[in-house]
């Protein structure tokens, strides 16, 4: 059975900060951020744009573009590590905003950045049953480390929604290998605003996980390699390790340029999106490949023939990792045509460092809002201890 991802939609906040300006404000050489970390711009959400709003927008788009009614969704899983509540799932708000049926199974999955990937694999298993049709899996997160911290240039925000079905028009997907080990590399105690991070150790944990997962398979060096991307420079280091596992140690830079680079383009303009990160990297590869083929006047289907499948590596601190394999369907260009993520990134408004700091430190600050930048939903604060959400438009 060809179970997999029928369609993907992405939602990123409409405001961003230039890392060049952040470096200048922090008195740091800009090349540390632009080259050493590999991030040029990071997404900054507005106060009305929490993880529910990010997720609902991505979910709304994926169903609309795929031509699927919310009533056809039988399973809704939200992967997030930025939840506002320890009991009421984020997915319940998304379920309500998207008008999904009461007969739908609705829950969150928490495993740092890997939550949505585990959710996707659960949805794939679920969709194998003859009585099940469409599942919606949404990765949504706001990555924050705080002003002046080493993690500050790796912040970001965004959501990626994936529609899972038995007859996917985008890609088939299957699990290849898994790795789990209890570590304290990055964690979020309940009483702390920002995560605690052992930066160097977290990189080591990621590298151990990637080596463990790829060591369990016979690596096809002609495939594309998509990785969880906390920051693009780490993906270069990670790929150098994977390249040596497949006997390409001396050739890793060229291999990275051919098989990885295009997946790093959007993460370098958005920052870390935690659970959504690896999926944003996939979107970056697919849309870049599609647009490149159109510009060259060749068929996108022929353009991907040089690649033999797609490896998708998801990592979550704490830690867990899963290596998946994706195989594009011949209908993939029809689905990718509606992504329009590069355009959305080009259309964003640039914030000053002062505006960004105000948003980061006082996210509940009431703002005079008359424009929601294409969002269909908004968060409007807490009333009677309950978070308030509403739909802005239904076009
Ligand atoms: P840092 O310690 O400030 O940076 O922050 P650094 O001193 O290590 O420098 C970074 C790189 O810039 C180095 O390159 C420098 O040489 C280079 P490298 O040695 O790594 O090749 N550099 C320059 N390059 C050009 N021109 C210059 C210049 N100056 C320096 N002038 C750190 C780095 C990763 C610690 C920080 O960003 C951080 O704490 N980030 C958060 C943690 C993180 O992202 N960890 C990644 C692995 S864990 C993970 O992916 C899970 C996660 O997504 C969470 C989850 O699962 O939920 C985080």
Short mmCIF file of C-alpha atoms and ligand atoms in Angstrom, two decimals:
data_model
loop_
_atom_site.label_atom_id
_atom_site.label_comp_id
_atom_site.label_asym_id
_atom_site.label_seq_id
_atom_site.Cartn_x
_atom_site.Cartn_y
_atom_site.Cartn_z
CA UNK A 1 0.00 0.00 0.00
CA UNK A 2 1.30 3.49 -0.94
CA UNK A 3 0.57 5.29 2.34
CA UNK A 4 2.27 8.67 2.63
CA UNK A 5 1.99 12.45 2.43
CA UNK A 6 -0.68 13.67 0.05
CA UNK A 7 0.10 17.36 0.50
CA UNK A 8 2.11 19.75 2.69
CA UNK A 9 1.42 23.39 3.60
CA UNK A 10 3.62 25.79 5.53
CA UNK A 11 2.82 28.88 7.58
CA UNK A 12 5.54 31.28 8.71
CA UNK A 13 5.03 34.55 10.62
CA UNK A 14 5.01 37.59 8.41
CA UNK A 15 7.78 39.36 10.35
CA UNK A 16 11.48 38.62 10.49
CA UNK A 17 14.73 39.93 11.87
CA UNK A 18 17.91 40.24 9.81
CA UNK A 19 20.76 38.41 11.56
CA UNK A 20 23.17 40.98 10.19
CA UNK A 21 21.35 43.61 12.26
CA UNK A 22 21.19 41.31 15.28
CA UNK A 23 24.96 40.72 15.07
CA UNK A 24 25.57 44.47 14.94
CA UNK A 25 23.30 45.07 17.98
CA UNK A 26 25.12 42.33 19.95
CA UNK A 27 28.56 43.58 18.87
CA UNK A 28 29.36 40.25 17.22
CA UNK A 29 31.09 39.76 13.84
CA UNK A 30 28.17 39.21 11.43
CA UNK A 31 29.98 36.30 9.77
CA UNK A 32 29.60 34.27 12.94
CA UNK A 33 25.81 34.28 12.38
CA UNK A 34 25.77 34.33 8.56
CA UNK A 35 28.55 31.76 8.00
CA UNK A 36 29.42 30.17 11.38
CA UNK A 37 25.74 29.44 12.20
CA UNK A 38 24.41 29.80 8.65
CA UNK A 39 21.25 31.82 9.37
CA UNK A 40 20.45 35.08 7.55
CA UNK A 41 16.94 35.86 8.83
CA UNK A 42 14.75 34.56 11.61
CA UNK A 43 10.96 34.51 11.83
CA UNK A 44 9.41 36.47 14.70
CA UNK A 45 5.76 35.80 15.60
CA UNK A 46 3.33 38.55 16.60
CA UNK A 47 1.52 38.48 19.98
CA UNK A 48 -1.68 37.21 18.31
CA UNK A 49 0.24 34.46 16.51
CA UNK A 50 0.91 31.62 18.99
CA UNK A 51 1.52 27.96 18.10
CA UNK A 52 -2.22 27.28 17.75
CA UNK A 53 -2.58 30.11 15.23
CA UNK A 54 0.52 28.95 13.31
CA UNK A 55 -0.82 25.36 13.25
CA UNK A 56 -4.39 26.30 12.31
CA UNK A 57 -3.15 28.38 9.38
CA UNK A 58 -0.97 25.55 8.05
CA UNK A 59 -3.81 23.03 8.57
CA UNK A 60 -6.35 25.30 6.89
CA UNK A 61 -4.11 25.71 3.85
CA UNK A 62 -3.25 22.03 3.46
CA UNK A 63 -6.90 20.96 3.39
CA UNK A 64 -7.97 23.83 1.11
CA UNK A 65 -5.16 23.25 -1.40
CA UNK A 66 -5.68 19.46 -1.38
CA UNK A 67 -9.44 19.88 -1.83
CA UNK A 68 -10.21 17.88 1.35
CA UNK A 69 -13.10 18.77 3.66
CA UNK A 70 -12.35 19.02 7.43
CA UNK A 71 -15.11 16.44 7.91
CA UNK A 72 -12.95 13.84 6.12
CA UNK A 73 -10.15 14.05 8.72
CA UNK A 74 -10.27 11.05 11.08
CA UNK A 75 -7.02 11.68 13.00
CA UNK A 76 -5.43 14.99 14.02
CA UNK A 77 -1.99 14.95 15.64
CA UNK A 78 -0.12 18.09 16.64
CA UNK A 79 3.61 17.77 17.33
CA UNK A 80 4.89 20.63 19.47
CA UNK A 81 7.22 21.41 22.34
CA UNK A 82 5.80 24.92 22.88
CA UNK A 83 2.40 23.93 24.37
CA UNK A 84 0.73 26.43 26.70
CA UNK A 85 -1.06 23.77 28.77
CA UNK A 86 -0.02 20.52 30.45
CA UNK A 87 -3.43 18.80 30.05
CA UNK A 88 -5.51 20.37 27.31
CA UNK A 89 -3.86 19.44 24.00
CA UNK A 90 -2.90 22.16 21.52
CA UNK A 91 -4.62 19.93 18.96
CA UNK A 92 -8.03 20.54 20.58
CA UNK A 93 -7.84 24.27 19.74
CA UNK A 94 -6.72 23.46 16.20
CA UNK A 95 -9.55 20.92 15.88
CA UNK A 96 -12.08 23.57 16.82
CA UNK A 97 -10.65 26.36 14.61
CA UNK A 98 -10.51 24.05 11.58
CA UNK A 99 -14.05 22.75 12.16
CA UNK A 100 -12.93 19.12 12.11
CA UNK A 101 -15.51 16.45 12.96
CA UNK A 102 -16.22 15.33 16.56
CA UNK A 103 -15.57 11.75 15.38
CA UNK A 104 -11.90 12.59 14.85
CA UNK A 105 -9.17 11.28 17.22
CA UNK A 106 -7.29 14.39 18.44
CA UNK A 107 -4.03 14.54 20.41
CA UNK A 108 -0.56 16.07 20.81
CA UNK A 109 2.81 14.32 20.68
CA UNK A 110 5.73 15.70 22.71
CA UNK A 111 9.28 14.66 21.97
CA UNK A 112 11.25 17.89 21.52
CA UNK A 113 11.86 18.45 17.79
CA UNK A 114 10.93 14.87 16.84
CA UNK A 115 7.28 14.97 18.03
CA UNK A 116 5.67 15.64 14.65
CA UNK A 117 7.83 13.02 12.91
CA UNK A 118 6.68 10.36 15.38
CA UNK A 119 3.15 11.72 14.81
CA UNK A 120 3.55 11.33 11.06
CA UNK A 121 4.67 7.70 11.41
CA UNK A 122 1.71 6.99 13.73
CA UNK A 123 -0.60 8.53 11.13
CA UNK A 124 0.96 6.40 8.39
CA UNK A 125 0.33 3.24 10.49
CA UNK A 126 -3.26 4.45 11.20
CA UNK A 127 -3.94 5.10 7.51
CA UNK A 128 -3.10 1.47 6.62
CA UNK A 129 -6.42 0.40 8.18
CA UNK A 130 -9.16 -0.02 5.52
CA UNK A 131 -11.60 1.97 7.69
CA UNK A 132 -9.35 5.05 7.89
CA UNK A 133 -8.99 7.77 5.25
CA UNK A 134 -7.24 11.08 5.94
CA UNK A 135 -5.00 12.07 8.86
CA UNK A 136 -3.73 15.59 9.49
CA UNK A 137 -0.35 15.96 11.23
CA UNK A 138 0.84 19.46 12.13
CA UNK A 139 4.27 20.45 13.42
CA UNK A 140 4.14 23.84 15.15
CA UNK A 141 6.67 25.63 17.34
CA UNK A 142 8.16 28.90 18.46
CA UNK A 143 11.88 28.51 19.20
CA UNK A 144 13.10 30.96 21.83
CA UNK A 145 16.35 31.15 23.82
CA UNK A 146 16.35 34.76 25.04
CA UNK A 147 18.22 37.98 24.34
CA UNK A 148 22.01 37.72 24.28
CA UNK A 149 22.16 33.92 24.68
CA UNK A 150 24.25 31.69 22.35
CA UNK A 151 20.99 30.23 21.05
CA UNK A 152 19.52 33.65 20.16
CA UNK A 153 20.54 33.57 16.46
CA UNK A 154 18.92 30.12 16.12
CA UNK A 155 15.41 31.20 17.16
CA UNK A 156 12.49 30.97 14.74
CA UNK A 157 8.81 30.06 14.39
CA UNK A 158 6.54 28.26 11.97
CA UNK A 159 4.20 25.38 11.27
CA UNK A 160 4.08 22.66 8.64
CA UNK A 161 0.89 20.64 8.08
CA UNK A 162 0.92 17.24 6.36
CA UNK A 163 -2.10 15.42 5.02
CA UNK A 164 -1.64 11.63 5.17
CA UNK A 165 -3.58 9.26 2.91
CA UNK A 166 -3.52 5.86 1.22
CA UNK A 167 -3.18 7.40 -2.24
CA UNK A 168 -0.67 10.22 -1.65
CA UNK A 169 -0.05 12.62 -4.52
CA UNK A 170 3.24 13.91 -3.02
CA UNK A 171 5.32 11.09 -1.52
CA UNK A 172 5.26 7.62 -0.01
CA UNK A 173 7.02 7.43 3.32
CA UNK A 174 8.42 4.66 5.51
CA UNK A 175 10.61 4.32 8.61
CA UNK A 176 14.13 2.93 8.16
CA UNK A 177 15.74 3.12 11.61
CA UNK A 178 15.31 4.63 15.07
CA UNK A 179 17.57 5.71 17.94
CA UNK A 180 16.65 6.62 21.53
CA UNK A 181 18.81 7.46 24.56
CA UNK A 182 18.07 9.55 27.66
CA UNK A 183 20.20 12.73 27.54
CA UNK A 184 20.08 16.20 29.05
CA UNK A 185 21.23 18.19 26.01
CA UNK A 186 18.29 20.61 25.68
CA UNK A 187 15.31 20.66 28.03
CA UNK A 188 12.54 22.93 29.35
CA UNK A 189 11.78 22.67 33.08
CA UNK A 190 8.13 23.65 33.75
CA UNK A 191 9.04 26.75 35.74
CA UNK A 192 11.48 28.26 33.22
CA UNK A 193 10.74 30.64 30.40
CA UNK A 194 13.59 29.50 28.16
CA UNK A 195 15.17 26.09 27.54
CA UNK A 196 18.37 25.00 29.25
CA UNK A 197 20.89 24.06 26.56
CA UNK A 198 24.28 22.40 26.70
CA UNK A 199 25.21 23.69 23.23
CA UNK A 200 28.33 21.64 22.46
CA UNK A 201 26.90 18.49 24.09
CA UNK A 202 23.61 18.92 22.13
CA UNK A 203 25.59 18.91 18.88
CA UNK A 204 27.40 15.73 20.02
CA UNK A 205 24.08 14.04 20.88
CA UNK A 206 22.72 14.96 17.43
CA UNK A 207 25.84 13.56 15.73
CA UNK A 208 25.65 10.32 17.76
CA UNK A 209 21.98 9.90 16.75
CA UNK A 210 22.62 10.53 13.06
CA UNK A 211 25.51 8.07 12.98
CA UNK A 212 23.44 5.43 14.81
CA UNK A 213 20.50 5.75 12.40
CA UNK A 214 22.53 5.82 9.16
CA UNK A 215 24.80 2.96 10.32
CA UNK A 216 21.76 0.66 10.33
CA UNK A 217 21.06 1.11 6.60
CA UNK A 218 22.92 0.64 3.34
CA UNK A 219 23.18 4.28 2.31
CA UNK A 220 22.36 5.15 -1.29
CA UNK A 221 24.63 8.11 -2.07
CA UNK A 222 22.42 9.10 -5.01
CA UNK A 223 19.54 10.01 -2.71
CA UNK A 224 18.70 13.46 -1.33
CA UNK A 225 19.45 13.98 2.39
CA UNK A 226 17.06 16.08 4.51
CA UNK A 227 17.99 16.73 8.15
CA UNK A 228 16.49 18.37 11.23
CA UNK A 229 17.99 21.87 10.97
CA UNK A 230 18.53 23.76 14.24
CA UNK A 231 20.90 25.88 12.14
CA UNK A 232 22.21 25.18 8.62
CA UNK A 233 25.89 25.01 9.56
CA UNK A 234 25.19 22.00 11.78
CA UNK A 235 23.65 20.21 8.82
CA UNK A 236 26.94 20.65 6.92
CA UNK A 237 28.83 19.03 9.81
CA UNK A 238 26.29 16.26 10.09
CA UNK A 239 26.41 15.55 6.39
CA UNK A 240 30.22 15.34 6.50
CA UNK A 241 29.78 12.49 9.04
CA UNK A 242 27.15 10.73 6.93
CA UNK A 243 29.33 11.17 3.83
CA UNK A 244 32.20 9.37 5.57
CA UNK A 245 29.82 6.50 6.46
CA UNK A 246 29.18 6.04 2.72
CA UNK A 247 32.83 6.39 1.68
CA UNK A 248 32.52 9.98 0.43
CA UNK A 249 34.59 11.66 3.17
CA UNK A 250 36.88 13.44 0.69
CA UNK A 251 33.99 14.51 -1.52
CA UNK A 252 31.54 15.65 1.15
CA UNK A 253 31.38 19.33 0.15
CA UNK A 254 30.36 18.54 -3.42
CA UNK A 255 27.94 15.87 -2.19
CA UNK A 256 26.46 18.41 0.24
CA UNK A 257 26.05 20.95 -2.60
CA UNK A 258 24.28 18.37 -4.83
CA UNK A 259 22.18 16.53 -2.29
CA UNK A 260 21.60 18.76 0.76
CA UNK A 261 22.12 22.47 0.10
CA UNK A 262 18.67 23.28 -1.34
CA UNK A 263 16.97 21.94 1.80
CA UNK A 264 18.93 24.45 3.90
CA UNK A 265 17.68 27.56 2.04
CA UNK A 266 14.38 28.13 3.89
CA UNK A 267 15.76 27.22 7.35
CA UNK A 268 18.44 29.89 6.75
CA UNK A 269 15.59 32.42 6.34
CA UNK A 270 13.32 31.21 9.15
CA UNK A 271 15.57 29.81 11.91
CA UNK A 272 14.85 26.76 14.03
CA UNK A 273 11.20 25.73 14.00
CA UNK A 274 11.79 22.71 16.29
CA UNK A 275 9.16 20.05 15.30
CA UNK A 276 8.58 21.73 11.94
CA UNK A 277 12.28 22.09 11.13
CA UNK A 278 12.94 18.86 9.21
CA UNK A 279 9.67 19.30 7.29
CA UNK A 280 10.50 22.90 6.38
CA UNK A 281 13.81 21.54 5.05
CA UNK A 282 11.86 19.06 2.91
CA UNK A 283 9.64 21.90 1.63
CA UNK A 284 12.77 23.93 0.86
CA UNK A 285 14.22 21.10 -1.24
CA UNK A 286 10.96 20.38 -3.10
CA UNK A 287 10.08 23.98 -3.94
CA UNK A 288 13.65 24.88 -4.92
CA UNK A 289 13.83 21.81 -7.16
CA UNK A 290 10.44 22.62 -8.72
CA UNK A 291 11.27 26.30 -9.33
CA UNK A 292 14.74 25.43 -10.67
CA UNK A 293 13.25 23.02 -13.22
CA UNK A 294 10.65 25.57 -14.36
CA UNK A 295 13.36 28.25 -14.81
CA UNK A 296 15.50 25.83 -16.83
CA UNK A 297 12.49 24.82 -18.92
CA UNK A 298 12.77 21.13 -17.97
CA UNK A 299 10.13 18.86 -16.49
CA UNK A 300 10.29 18.78 -12.64
CA UNK A 301 9.71 15.02 -12.87
CA UNK A 302 12.86 14.66 -14.98
CA UNK A 303 14.74 17.05 -12.67
CA UNK A 304 14.35 14.71 -9.67
CA UNK A 305 15.31 11.61 -11.64
CA UNK A 306 18.97 12.33 -10.83
CA UNK A 307 18.08 11.63 -7.17
CA UNK A 308 17.22 8.10 -6.00
CA UNK A 309 14.77 8.74 -3.16
CA UNK A 310 14.92 11.06 -0.16
CA UNK A 311 16.33 10.35 3.31
CA UNK A 312 14.56 12.35 6.04
CA UNK A 313 16.35 12.45 9.40
CA UNK A 314 14.44 13.81 12.39
CA UNK A 315 16.14 14.51 15.76
CA UNK A 316 14.61 15.55 19.08
CA UNK A 317 16.67 16.45 22.13
CA UNK A 318 16.30 14.33 25.17
CA UNK A 319 16.84 12.38 22.88
CA UNK A 320 15.25 10.45 20.01
CA UNK A 321 15.78 10.21 16.29
CA UNK A 322 14.19 8.51 13.34
CA UNK A 323 15.42 8.02 9.79
CA UNK A 324 12.68 7.86 7.15
CA UNK A 325 12.67 7.28 3.41
CA UNK A 326 10.46 9.24 1.05
CA UNK A 327 9.69 8.38 -2.55
CA UNK A 328 8.10 11.08 -4.72
CA UNK A 329 4.97 10.25 -6.69
CA UNK A 330 4.74 11.35 -10.33
CA UNK A 331 2.08 13.90 -9.31
CA UNK A 332 4.50 15.71 -6.94
CA UNK A 333 4.92 18.86 -9.07
CA UNK A 334 1.14 19.49 -9.02
CA UNK A 335 1.22 19.54 -5.21
CA UNK A 336 4.44 21.56 -4.87
CA UNK A 337 3.16 24.26 -7.25
CA UNK A 338 0.89 25.58 -4.48
CA UNK A 339 3.60 25.72 -1.74
CA UNK A 340 4.53 29.39 -2.43
CA UNK A 341 6.82 29.51 0.62
CA UNK A 342 9.63 31.44 -1.04
CA UNK A 343 7.14 34.12 -2.04
CA UNK A 344 5.77 34.28 1.51
CA UNK A 345 9.32 34.70 2.84
CA UNK A 346 10.06 37.45 0.30
CA UNK A 347 6.87 39.31 1.28
CA UNK A 348 7.60 39.52 5.05
CA UNK A 349 8.13 42.75 6.95
CA UNK A 350 11.57 43.33 8.47
CA UNK A 351 11.58 44.25 12.17
CA UNK A 352 14.10 46.47 13.88
CA UNK A 353 16.10 44.88 16.71
CA UNK A 354 14.11 47.05 19.17
CA UNK A 355 10.77 45.79 17.81
CA UNK A 356 12.02 42.19 17.98
CA UNK A 357 13.22 42.60 21.58
CA UNK A 358 9.88 44.06 22.60
CA UNK A 359 8.06 41.11 21.04
CA UNK A 360 10.43 38.56 22.59
CA UNK A 361 10.39 39.91 26.12
CA UNK A 362 6.76 41.02 26.35
CA UNK A 363 4.84 38.71 24.01
CA UNK A 364 1.55 39.43 25.80
CA UNK A 365 1.89 43.14 25.11
CA UNK A 366 -1.43 44.44 23.77
CA UNK A 367 -0.87 45.70 20.23
CA UNK A 368 -2.98 47.93 18.06
CA UNK A 369 -3.80 45.28 15.49
CA UNK A 370 -5.56 46.16 12.30
CA UNK A 371 -3.70 43.82 9.97
CA UNK A 372 -3.20 40.09 10.29
CA UNK A 373 -0.89 39.56 7.32
CA UNK A 374 -2.84 36.80 5.64
CA UNK A 375 -3.54 34.83 8.83
CA UNK A 376 -7.00 33.26 9.01
CA UNK A 377 -6.95 33.00 12.80
CA UNK A 378 -5.89 35.02 15.84
CA UNK A 379 -5.17 34.56 19.52
CA UNK A 380 -6.67 37.38 21.57
CA UNK A 381 -5.53 36.69 25.15
CA UNK A 382 -6.81 34.82 28.21
CA UNK A 383 -10.35 35.31 29.54
CA UNK A 384 -11.64 33.43 32.60
CA UNK A 385 -8.37 31.39 32.53
CA UNK A 386 -9.19 30.21 28.98
CA UNK A 387 -7.15 31.05 25.87
CA UNK A 388 -9.28 32.83 23.27
CA UNK A 389 -9.01 32.07 19.56
CA UNK A 390 -11.10 33.15 16.60
CA UNK A 391 -11.26 32.94 12.84
CA UNK A 392 -10.48 36.20 11.01
CA UNK A 393 -11.71 35.38 7.52
CA UNK A 394 -12.88 32.36 5.57
CA UNK A 395 -11.79 33.26 2.05
P1 LIG B 1 28.19 29.62 20.19
O1 LIG B 1 28.83 28.73 21.18
O2 LIG B 1 27.98 31.02 20.54
O3 LIG B 1 28.96 29.55 18.82
O4 LIG B 1 26.79 29.02 19.76
P2 LIG B 1 30.43 29.01 18.48
O5 LIG B 1 31.43 29.82 19.21
O6 LIG B 1 30.47 27.51 18.61
O7 LIG B 1 30.48 29.43 16.94
C1 LIG B 1 29.61 28.83 16.04
C2 LIG B 1 30.38 28.63 14.74
O8 LIG B 1 30.67 29.92 14.20
C3 LIG B 1 31.76 27.96 14.93
O9 LIG B 1 31.95 27.11 13.81
C4 LIG B 1 32.72 29.11 14.86
O10 LIG B 1 34.04 28.73 14.44
C5 LIG B 1 32.05 29.98 13.84
P3 LIG B 1 32.24 25.54 14.05
O11 LIG B 1 33.41 25.45 14.95
O12 LIG B 1 30.98 25.00 14.73
O13 LIG B 1 32.46 24.99 12.68
N1 LIG B 1 32.46 31.39 13.89
C6 LIG B 1 32.68 32.14 12.79
N2 LIG B 1 32.59 31.83 11.48
C7 LIG B 1 32.86 32.83 10.58
N3 LIG B 1 33.23 34.07 10.97
C8 LIG B 1 33.34 34.42 12.26
C9 LIG B 1 33.06 33.42 13.25
N4 LIG B 1 33.03 33.41 14.60
C10 LIG B 1 32.68 32.16 14.99
N5 LIG B 1 33.68 35.65 12.61
C11 LIG B 1 25.53 26.96 19.72
C12 LIG B 1 26.61 27.77 19.05
C13 LIG B 1 25.19 25.75 18.86
C14 LIG B 1 26.04 26.46 21.06
C15 LIG B 1 24.29 27.87 19.94
O14 LIG B 1 23.80 28.33 18.71
C16 LIG B 1 23.20 27.16 20.68
O15 LIG B 1 23.22 26.99 21.88
N6 LIG B 1 22.12 26.74 19.94
C17 LIG B 1 21.01 26.03 20.52
C18 LIG B 1 21.29 24.55 20.64
C19 LIG B 1 21.32 23.85 19.30
O16 LIG B 1 20.84 24.38 18.30
N7 LIG B 1 21.85 22.61 19.27
C20 LIG B 1 21.89 21.84 18.05
C21 LIG B 1 21.83 20.33 18.28
S1 LIG B 1 20.48 19.86 19.36
C22 LIG B 1 19.06 20.01 18.36
O17 LIG B 1 19.15 20.13 17.18
C23 LIG B 1 17.72 19.99 19.06
C24 LIG B 1 17.02 21.34 19.12
O18 LIG B 1 16.50 21.68 17.85
C25 LIG B 1 15.90 21.30 20.19
C26 LIG B 1 14.89 20.16 20.16
O19 LIG B 1 15.14 19.02 19.79
O20 LIG B 1 13.77 20.43 20.65
C27 LIG B 1 17.93 22.47 19.53
#
